[in-house]
Amino acid sequence: MDFNTADATDQLLGAGDISPVHEVNADGASPFLLTSDHYGRILPRALGDLGVAESELTRHIAWDIGIAGVAERLAKMLDAHLIAQRYSRLVIDCNRSPGVASSIPVISEATAIPRNEGISEGERAARRREIFEPYHRRIDAVIDRRLHDRRPTVLVSLHSFTPVYAGVARPWHIAALYNRDTVLPQLLLKHLRAEGDLVVGDNEPYAVSDLSDYTIPVHGEARGLVNTGIEIRQDLIADQSGQQQWAERLGRIFAEIELELRRERLVD
């Protein structure tokens, strides 16, 4: 066996590929730690286009449309640290446990992903090792450092969702997602409903679970952090104007929530 050939085959990212981890405002003073699992839609050069048309690679199946612009702006407004993942969820989904079928999908909604069919265990391991693990190791390391420094840490996982799914329109503008920890989600729901012009989802159109999610169960719940997921409907944040408006709204709401968390001594 030619081990050099095997090593090259099992390596995914090359000299022309960028790091999977993108960070904004790493020295931010806010208690909020922002994550974005589906921030980007980059494909490693070695995988080409995954056998998928470019028109499909700009759809939600490849990334969370609009959330990158909201996340970047919100991090700066709150003076919060953002950790985001640049590669497409079609390469490996960083909000799924490795090994589940949706981790490296062979079909997403109705779209086949030919390059994901029949891949070797070595390639699966390479995708985990070079994209999934660096992203989650970085989140872990930042939380470790913050806890060591006795810095308050509140995890907010940012996502976006399609306005229509399987032919059914989704009325919600924004949603709070959660599982075991309801403290921050209930505060967020209260403030969002008080806005008066929003249809607010309470664990709709998705709910957090150990089977369907990774970031909140592993970095939020297992670490004992106050946490929430946020989903924003994509048509509301498809352009820079919408992203700015939603970042400003969330920035104002989270500033108010921070005061409440401090009053309740949930953030010191």
Coordinates of C-alpha atoms in Angstrom, one line a residue:
M1 CA 0.0 0.0 0.0
D2 CA 1.2 3.5 -0.8
F3 CA 0.6 5.4 2.4
N4 CA 1.4 8.7 0.9
T5 CA -1.4 8.2 -1.6
A6 CA -3.7 7.1 1.2
D7 CA -2.9 10.2 3.3
A8 CA -3.5 12.5 0.3
T9 CA -6.8 10.8 -0.5
D10 CA -8.0 11.2 3.1
Q11 CA -7.0 14.8 3.3
L12 CA -9.8 17.1 2.4
L13 CA -8.6 20.7 2.6
G14 CA -5.6 21.8 0.6
A15 CA -3.4 24.9 0.3
G16 CA -6.1 26.8 -1.6
D17 CA -8.9 26.2 0.9
I18 CA -9.6 28.5 3.8
S19 CA -10.1 27.6 7.5
P20 CA -13.6 26.4 8.5
V21 CA -13.6 28.7 11.5
H22 CA -14.5 32.4 11.1
E23 CA -14.5 34.7 14.1
V24 CA -15.6 38.3 14.7
N25 CA -14.9 40.4 17.7
A26 CA -13.0 37.7 19.7
D27 CA -12.2 40.2 22.5
G28 CA -15.8 41.3 22.8
A29 CA -16.9 42.1 26.4
S30 CA -20.5 40.9 26.1
P31 CA -21.8 37.9 28.0
F32 CA -23.4 36.7 24.8
L33 CA -21.4 34.2 22.7
L34 CA -22.8 33.9 19.2
T35 CA -22.5 30.8 17.0
S36 CA -23.5 30.2 13.4
D37 CA -23.2 26.6 12.3
H38 CA -24.5 27.3 8.7
Y39 CA -22.9 30.7 8.1
G40 CA -21.2 29.8 4.9
R41 CA -21.6 27.7 1.7
I42 CA -18.0 27.2 0.6
L43 CA -17.1 23.9 -0.9
P44 CA -13.6 22.4 -0.6
R45 CA -11.8 22.4 -3.9
A46 CA -11.3 18.6 -3.8
L47 CA -15.1 18.1 -3.8
G48 CA -15.8 20.3 -6.9
D49 CA -19.5 21.2 -6.9
L50 CA -20.6 17.9 -5.2
G51 CA -22.4 17.1 -8.4
V52 CA -25.0 19.8 -7.6
A53 CA -26.2 22.7 -9.9
E54 CA -25.1 26.1 -8.8
S55 CA -28.7 27.2 -8.5
E56 CA -29.1 24.5 -5.8
L57 CA -25.9 25.6 -4.0
T58 CA -27.4 29.0 -3.3
R59 CA -30.5 27.6 -1.7
H60 CA -31.1 26.9 1.9
I61 CA -30.0 23.3 1.5
A62 CA -26.4 24.6 1.3
W63 CA -26.5 27.3 4.1
D64 CA -28.6 29.5 6.2
I65 CA -29.5 32.4 3.8
G66 CA -29.0 35.8 5.4
I67 CA -27.8 34.7 8.8
A68 CA -24.1 35.7 8.1
G69 CA -25.0 39.3 7.7
V70 CA -27.2 39.4 10.8
A71 CA -24.6 37.5 12.9
E72 CA -21.7 39.9 11.9
R73 CA -23.7 43.0 12.6
L74 CA -25.2 41.7 15.8
A75 CA -21.7 40.7 17.1
K76 CA -20.5 44.3 16.6
M77 CA -23.6 45.9 18.1
L78 CA -23.5 43.8 21.2
D79 CA -19.7 43.7 21.4
A80 CA -20.1 39.9 21.4
H81 CA -17.8 37.2 20.1
L82 CA -19.1 35.4 17.0
I83 CA -17.8 31.9 16.0
A84 CA -19.0 30.8 12.6
Q85 CA -18.5 27.9 10.2
R86 CA -17.7 28.8 6.6
Y87 CA -18.3 25.5 4.7
S88 CA -21.6 24.3 3.3
R89 CA -23.8 22.1 5.4
L90 CA -23.8 19.8 2.4
V91 CA -20.1 18.9 3.0
I92 CA -20.8 18.2 6.7
D93 CA -23.5 19.6 8.8
C94 CA -22.0 21.2 11.9
N95 CA -25.3 21.1 13.8
R96 CA -25.7 17.4 13.5
S97 CA -23.9 14.6 15.4
P98 CA -21.4 12.8 13.2
G99 CA -22.7 9.5 12.0
V100 CA -26.4 10.5 11.7
A101 CA -27.8 10.4 8.1
S102 CA -28.2 14.2 7.9
S103 CA -24.6 14.8 8.9
I104 CA -23.4 14.2 5.3
P105 CA -26.6 14.0 3.3
V106 CA -27.0 12.1 0.1
I107 CA -30.3 13.9 -0.4
S108 CA -31.4 17.3 1.0
E109 CA -35.1 18.1 0.6
A110 CA -35.6 16.8 -3.0
T111 CA -32.0 17.5 -4.2
A112 CA -29.6 14.6 -4.6
I113 CA -26.0 15.2 -3.6
P114 CA -24.1 12.7 -5.8
R115 CA -20.7 13.4 -4.4
N116 CA -21.9 12.3 -1.0
E117 CA -23.0 8.9 -2.1
G118 CA -20.9 5.9 -1.2
I119 CA -18.0 7.9 0.3
S120 CA -15.4 6.0 2.3
E121 CA -15.0 6.0 6.0
G122 CA -11.7 7.8 5.4
E123 CA -13.4 10.7 3.6
R124 CA -16.1 10.9 6.3
A125 CA -13.4 11.0 8.9
A126 CA -11.6 13.8 6.9
R127 CA -14.7 15.9 6.8
R128 CA -15.2 15.5 10.5
R129 CA -11.5 16.1 11.3
E130 CA -11.0 19.1 9.1
I131 CA -14.3 21.0 9.3
F132 CA -16.6 19.8 12.0
E133 CA -14.0 19.2 14.8
P134 CA -12.0 22.5 14.4
Y135 CA -15.2 24.5 14.6
H136 CA -16.5 22.7 17.7
R137 CA -13.1 22.6 19.3
R138 CA -12.9 26.4 19.0
I139 CA -16.3 26.9 20.6
D140 CA -15.2 24.5 23.4
A141 CA -11.9 26.4 23.9
V142 CA -13.6 29.8 24.0
I143 CA -16.1 28.6 26.6
D144 CA -13.3 27.0 28.6
R145 CA -11.3 30.2 28.7
R146 CA -14.4 32.3 29.6
L147 CA -15.3 30.0 32.4
H148 CA -11.7 29.9 33.6
D149 CA -11.7 33.7 33.6
R150 CA -15.1 33.7 35.4
R151 CA -16.6 35.6 32.5
P152 CA -20.4 35.2 32.2
T153 CA -21.3 33.2 29.1
V154 CA -24.7 33.0 27.4
L155 CA -24.8 30.9 24.2
V156 CA -27.0 32.1 21.3
S157 CA -27.0 29.9 18.2
L158 CA -28.1 31.8 15.1
H159 CA -30.0 30.2 12.2
S160 CA -32.5 31.0 9.4
F161 CA -35.4 29.1 7.9
T162 CA -37.3 29.0 4.6
P163 CA -40.5 30.9 4.2
V164 CA -42.1 27.8 2.5
Y165 CA -41.4 24.2 3.2
A166 CA -43.0 21.2 1.4
G167 CA -45.5 23.7 -0.2
V168 CA -46.6 25.0 3.2
A169 CA -46.1 28.7 4.0
R170 CA -44.5 29.4 7.4
P171 CA -46.1 32.4 9.1
W172 CA -43.4 33.0 11.8
H173 CA -41.0 35.9 11.4
I174 CA -38.6 34.7 14.1
A175 CA -38.5 31.9 16.6
A176 CA -36.8 30.9 19.8
L177 CA -35.6 27.3 19.9
Y178 CA -34.8 25.3 23.0
N179 CA -34.9 22.0 24.9
R180 CA -34.0 21.7 28.5
D181 CA -33.1 25.3 29.4
T182 CA -36.1 27.7 29.1
V183 CA -34.8 30.7 30.9
L184 CA -33.4 32.7 28.0
P185 CA -35.9 31.5 25.4
Q186 CA -38.8 32.6 27.6
L187 CA -37.2 36.1 28.1
L188 CA -36.6 36.3 24.3
L189 CA -40.2 35.2 23.5
K190 CA -41.5 37.9 25.9
H191 CA -39.5 40.6 24.3
L192 CA -40.2 39.5 20.7
R193 CA -44.0 39.4 21.4
A194 CA -43.9 42.8 22.9
E195 CA -42.6 44.2 19.6
G196 CA -46.2 44.0 18.4
D197 CA -45.5 43.5 14.7
L198 CA -44.1 40.0 14.8
V199 CA -45.4 36.4 14.4
V200 CA -43.2 34.7 16.9
G201 CA -42.5 30.9 16.9
D202 CA -42.1 29.1 20.2
N203 CA -40.1 26.1 19.1
E204 CA -41.5 26.5 15.7
P205 CA -40.8 25.6 12.9
Y206 CA -38.1 23.6 14.7
A207 CA -37.4 22.5 18.2
V208 CA -34.0 21.6 19.7
S209 CA -33.3 18.0 20.5
D210 CA -30.3 15.7 21.1
L211 CA -31.1 14.0 17.8
S212 CA -31.7 17.0 15.5
D213 CA -29.1 19.4 17.0
Y214 CA -25.5 19.5 18.2
T215 CA -24.4 23.0 19.2
I216 CA -27.0 23.7 21.9
P217 CA -27.0 20.3 23.5
V218 CA -23.2 20.0 23.5
H219 CA -22.0 23.5 24.1
G220 CA -25.1 25.0 25.9
E221 CA -26.9 22.3 27.9
A222 CA -24.0 20.0 28.6
R223 CA -21.9 22.9 29.8
G224 CA -24.7 24.4 32.0
L225 CA -24.8 27.6 30.0
V226 CA -27.9 29.8 29.7
N227 CA -28.7 29.3 26.0
T228 CA -31.2 29.7 23.1
G229 CA -31.4 29.1 19.4
I230 CA -32.8 31.7 17.1
E231 CA -34.4 31.2 13.7
I232 CA -35.2 34.1 11.4
R233 CA -37.2 33.7 8.2
Q234 CA -35.0 34.0 5.2
D235 CA -37.0 36.4 3.1
L236 CA -36.7 38.9 5.9
I237 CA -32.9 38.9 5.8
A238 CA -32.2 38.1 2.2
D239 CA -30.6 41.6 1.6
Q240 CA -28.4 43.9 3.6
S241 CA -31.2 46.2 4.6
G242 CA -33.1 43.3 6.2
Q243 CA -30.0 42.0 7.9
Q244 CA -29.3 45.5 9.3
Q245 CA -32.9 45.9 10.6
W246 CA -33.0 42.5 12.3
A247 CA -29.5 42.9 13.8
E248 CA -30.6 46.3 15.2
R249 CA -33.8 44.8 16.6
L250 CA -32.1 41.9 18.2
G251 CA -29.3 44.1 19.5
R252 CA -31.8 46.3 21.3
I253 CA -33.7 43.2 22.7
F254 CA -30.6 41.4 23.9
A255 CA -29.3 44.6 25.6
E256 CA -32.6 44.6 27.6
I257 CA -32.4 40.9 28.2
E258 CA -28.8 41.3 29.6
L259 CA -30.1 43.7 32.2
E260 CA -32.8 41.2 33.2
L261 CA -30.3 38.4 33.4
R262 CA -28.0 40.5 35.6
R263 CA -30.9 41.5 37.9
E264 CA -31.8 37.8 38.3
R265 CA -28.1 37.1 38.9
L266 CA -28.1 34.6 36.0
V267 CA -25.3 36.7 34.7
D268 CA -22.8 38.3 37.1

